[in-house]
Amino acid sequence: MSISIKDVNKSYNDLIVLKDFSLELPEQGIVALSGPSGCGKTTLLRILAGLEKADSGSVHGVDNKRISMVFQEDRLLPWMNLMGNLFAVQPEASVIRYYLECLSLTEYAWSYPHELSGGMQRRAALARSLVYGGDIFILDEPFKGLDQKLRLDIYPHIRDLAVNSLVLLVSHDKEELTALADIIIKLDGPPLSIV
Ligand SMILES: Nc1ncnc2c1ncn2[C@@H]1O[C@H](COP(=O)(O)OP(=O)(O)OP(=O)(O)O)[C@@H](O)[C@H]1O
Ligand SMILES: [Mg+2]
């Protein structure tokens, strides 16, 4: 069954972020969401992930799905090294080793978040989502702060996910959208609308 958002409304005080917003999403592939800062992308993703409650409307097709999220902020646990951060969501060491290597993080496995550069922390947040695994990956600007070489190295692993899962990717980057997205949804708002 595909995933659908139907007639969703969401306001923060006087600000209407979603107004009767509807969207159908496939079960596999990479769907990119692109739109100006503040238009409502993260709000939509948080509602989809069940982290935010809509004022009205419905979300179908996510109840029995495993959702893995890269938040717009890294949100690493500061008191644990990278290995600890990953082990917290994935007990299988071989899976952790695999994705550390994919993201060029192997040599930083025992480093604490504050010892990592901004781009390393971003990759660590992405690594946590990848090792957790899921039916739906919600990636809110996952490549923020990464140089082009790193991005190009990581893209194939994102493509691999999309064979069996839905990857929802927020990106402002044209090259990233062209390289990765099966479907690009251009948005505007608030209230959020499909352009
Ligand atoms: N918890 C909140 N309380 C009040 N206002 C909020 C809250 N979360 C988001 N907003 C407002 O809702 C609007 C949409 O925010 P949202 O974070 O969804 O935008 P976005 O499209 O993800 O932007 P960006 O590209 O900058 O991340 C913004 O005006 C923001 O200030
Ligand atoms: Mg956002």
mmCIF file of N, CA, C and O in Angstrom, residues 82 97-109 116 119-120 123-124 127 149-151 153-154 157:
data_model
loop_
_atom_site.group_PDB
_atom_site.id
_atom_site.type_symbol
_atom_site.label_atom_id
_atom_site.label_comp_id
_atom_site.label_asym_id
_atom_site.label_seq_id
_atom_site.Cartn_x
_atom_site.Cartn_y
_atom_site.Cartn_z
ATOM 1 N N LEU A 82 31.091 7.660 18.694
ATOM 2 C CA LEU A 82 30.308 7.349 17.500
ATOM 3 C C LEU A 82 29.813 5.903 17.541
ATOM 4 O O LEU A 82 28.631 5.637 17.261
ATOM 5 N N ARG A 97 29.894 -1.692 11.099
ATOM 6 C CA ARG A 97 31.192 -1.618 10.392
ATOM 7 C C ARG A 97 30.985 -1.270 8.921
ATOM 8 O O ARG A 97 31.702 -0.460 8.342
ATOM 9 N N TYR A 98 29.966 -1.891 8.302
ATOM 10 C CA TYR A 98 29.689 -1.666 6.878
ATOM 11 C C TYR A 98 29.395 -0.189 6.616
ATOM 12 O O TYR A 98 29.995 0.430 5.729
ATOM 13 N N TYR A 99 28.496 0.397 7.389
ATOM 14 C CA TYR A 99 28.116 1.789 7.106
ATOM 15 C C TYR A 99 29.186 2.793 7.553
ATOM 16 O O TYR A 99 29.320 3.858 6.945
ATOM 17 N N LEU A 100 29.955 2.449 8.580
ATOM 18 C CA LEU A 100 31.080 3.341 8.923
ATOM 19 C C LEU A 100 32.016 3.451 7.730
ATOM 20 O O LEU A 100 32.479 4.541 7.381
ATOM 21 N N GLU A 101 32.255 2.334 7.086
ATOM 22 C CA GLU A 101 33.149 2.307 5.925
ATOM 23 C C GLU A 101 32.517 3.094 4.761
ATOM 24 O O GLU A 101 33.168 3.915 4.126
ATOM 25 N N CYS A 102 31.227 2.835 4.489
ATOM 26 C CA CYS A 102 30.527 3.544 3.397
ATOM 27 C C CYS A 102 30.623 5.055 3.556
ATOM 28 O O CYS A 102 30.678 5.792 2.574
ATOM 29 N N LEU A 103 30.591 5.520 4.797
ATOM 30 C CA LEU A 103 30.549 6.965 5.054
ATOM 31 C C LEU A 103 31.927 7.514 5.443
ATOM 32 O O LEU A 103 32.029 8.639 5.950
ATOM 33 N N SER A 104 32.966 6.734 5.197
ATOM 34 C CA SER A 104 34.352 7.148 5.498
ATOM 35 C C SER A 104 34.505 7.604 6.950
ATOM 36 O O SER A 104 35.109 8.637 7.229
ATOM 37 N N LEU A 105 33.927 6.822 7.864
ATOM 38 C CA LEU A 105 33.965 7.187 9.283
ATOM 39 C C LEU A 105 34.698 6.159 10.140
ATOM 40 O O LEU A 105 34.779 6.325 11.365
ATOM 41 N N THR A 106 35.230 5.108 9.509
ATOM 42 C CA THR A 106 35.802 4.004 10.289
ATOM 43 C C THR A 106 36.835 4.495 11.308
ATOM 44 O O THR A 106 36.810 4.083 12.462
ATOM 45 N N GLU A 107 37.690 5.401 10.871
ATOM 46 C CA GLU A 107 38.768 5.823 11.789
ATOM 47 C C GLU A 107 38.274 6.737 12.914
ATOM 48 O O GLU A 107 39.030 7.078 13.822
ATOM 49 N N TYR A 108 36.997 7.128 12.848
ATOM 50 C CA TYR A 108 36.451 7.998 13.898
ATOM 51 C C TYR A 108 35.469 7.252 14.814
ATOM 52 O O TYR A 108 34.758 7.866 15.604
ATOM 53 N N ALA A 109 35.437 5.935 14.692
ATOM 54 C CA ALA A 109 34.450 5.139 15.432
ATOM 55 C C ALA A 109 34.501 5.395 16.935
ATOM 56 O O ALA A 109 33.476 5.327 17.615
ATOM 57 N N LEU A 116 34.424 15.555 16.472
ATOM 58 C CA LEU A 116 34.206 15.410 15.024
ATOM 59 C C LEU A 116 33.963 16.772 14.388
ATOM 60 O O LEU A 116 33.386 17.665 15.017
ATOM 61 N N GLY A 119 31.006 18.256 9.226
ATOM 62 C CA GLY A 119 30.659 17.286 8.175
ATOM 63 C C GLY A 119 30.711 15.848 8.678
ATOM 64 O O GLY A 119 29.926 15.002 8.249
ATOM 65 N N MET A 120 31.635 15.579 9.606
ATOM 66 C CA MET A 120 31.708 14.224 10.193
ATOM 67 C C MET A 120 30.488 13.966 11.067
ATOM 68 O O MET A 120 29.929 12.876 11.066
ATOM 69 N N ARG A 123 27.662 13.147 8.816
ATOM 70 C CA ARG A 123 27.748 11.764 8.335
ATOM 71 C C ARG A 123 27.423 10.776 9.455
ATOM 72 O O ARG A 123 26.850 9.723 9.207
ATOM 73 N N ALA A 124 27.792 11.134 10.685
ATOM 74 C CA ALA A 124 27.471 10.256 11.817
ATOM 75 C C ALA A 124 25.949 10.159 11.997
ATOM 76 O O ALA A 124 25.409 9.080 12.258
ATOM 77 N N ALA A 127 24.794 7.965 9.310
ATOM 78 C CA ALA A 127 25.170 6.585 9.629
ATOM 79 C C ALA A 127 24.170 5.973 10.603
ATOM 80 O O ALA A 127 23.773 4.813 10.457
ATOM 81 N N LYS A 149 32.976 15.450 -3.167
ATOM 82 C CA LYS A 149 33.564 14.102 -3.248
ATOM 83 C C LYS A 149 32.835 13.152 -2.280
ATOM 84 O O LYS A 149 32.463 12.038 -2.637
ATOM 85 N N LEU A 150 32.619 13.645 -1.063
ATOM 86 C CA LEU A 150 31.917 12.816 -0.070
ATOM 87 C C LEU A 150 30.499 12.513 -0.528
ATOM 88 O O LEU A 150 30.027 11.383 -0.425
ATOM 89 N N ARG A 151 29.844 13.558 -1.036
ATOM 90 C CA ARG A 151 28.468 13.354 -1.512
ATOM 91 C C ARG A 151 28.421 12.264 -2.571
ATOM 92 O O ARG A 151 27.596 11.349 -2.508
ATOM 93 N N ASP A 153 30.440 9.879 -3.111
ATOM 94 C CA ASP A 153 30.721 8.563 -2.516
ATOM 95 C C ASP A 153 29.483 7.992 -1.828
ATOM 96 O O ASP A 153 29.294 6.772 -1.778
ATOM 97 N N ILE A 154 28.667 8.879 -1.263
ATOM 98 C CA ILE A 154 27.528 8.413 -0.450
ATOM 99 C C ILE A 154 26.287 8.114 -1.304
ATOM 100 O O ILE A 154 25.492 7.230 -0.974
ATOM 101 N N HIS A 157 24.921 4.582 -1.879
ATOM 102 C CA HIS A 157 24.351 3.897 -0.710
ATOM 103 C C HIS A 157 22.918 4.353 -0.459
ATOM 104 O O HIS A 157 22.096 3.579 0.023
#
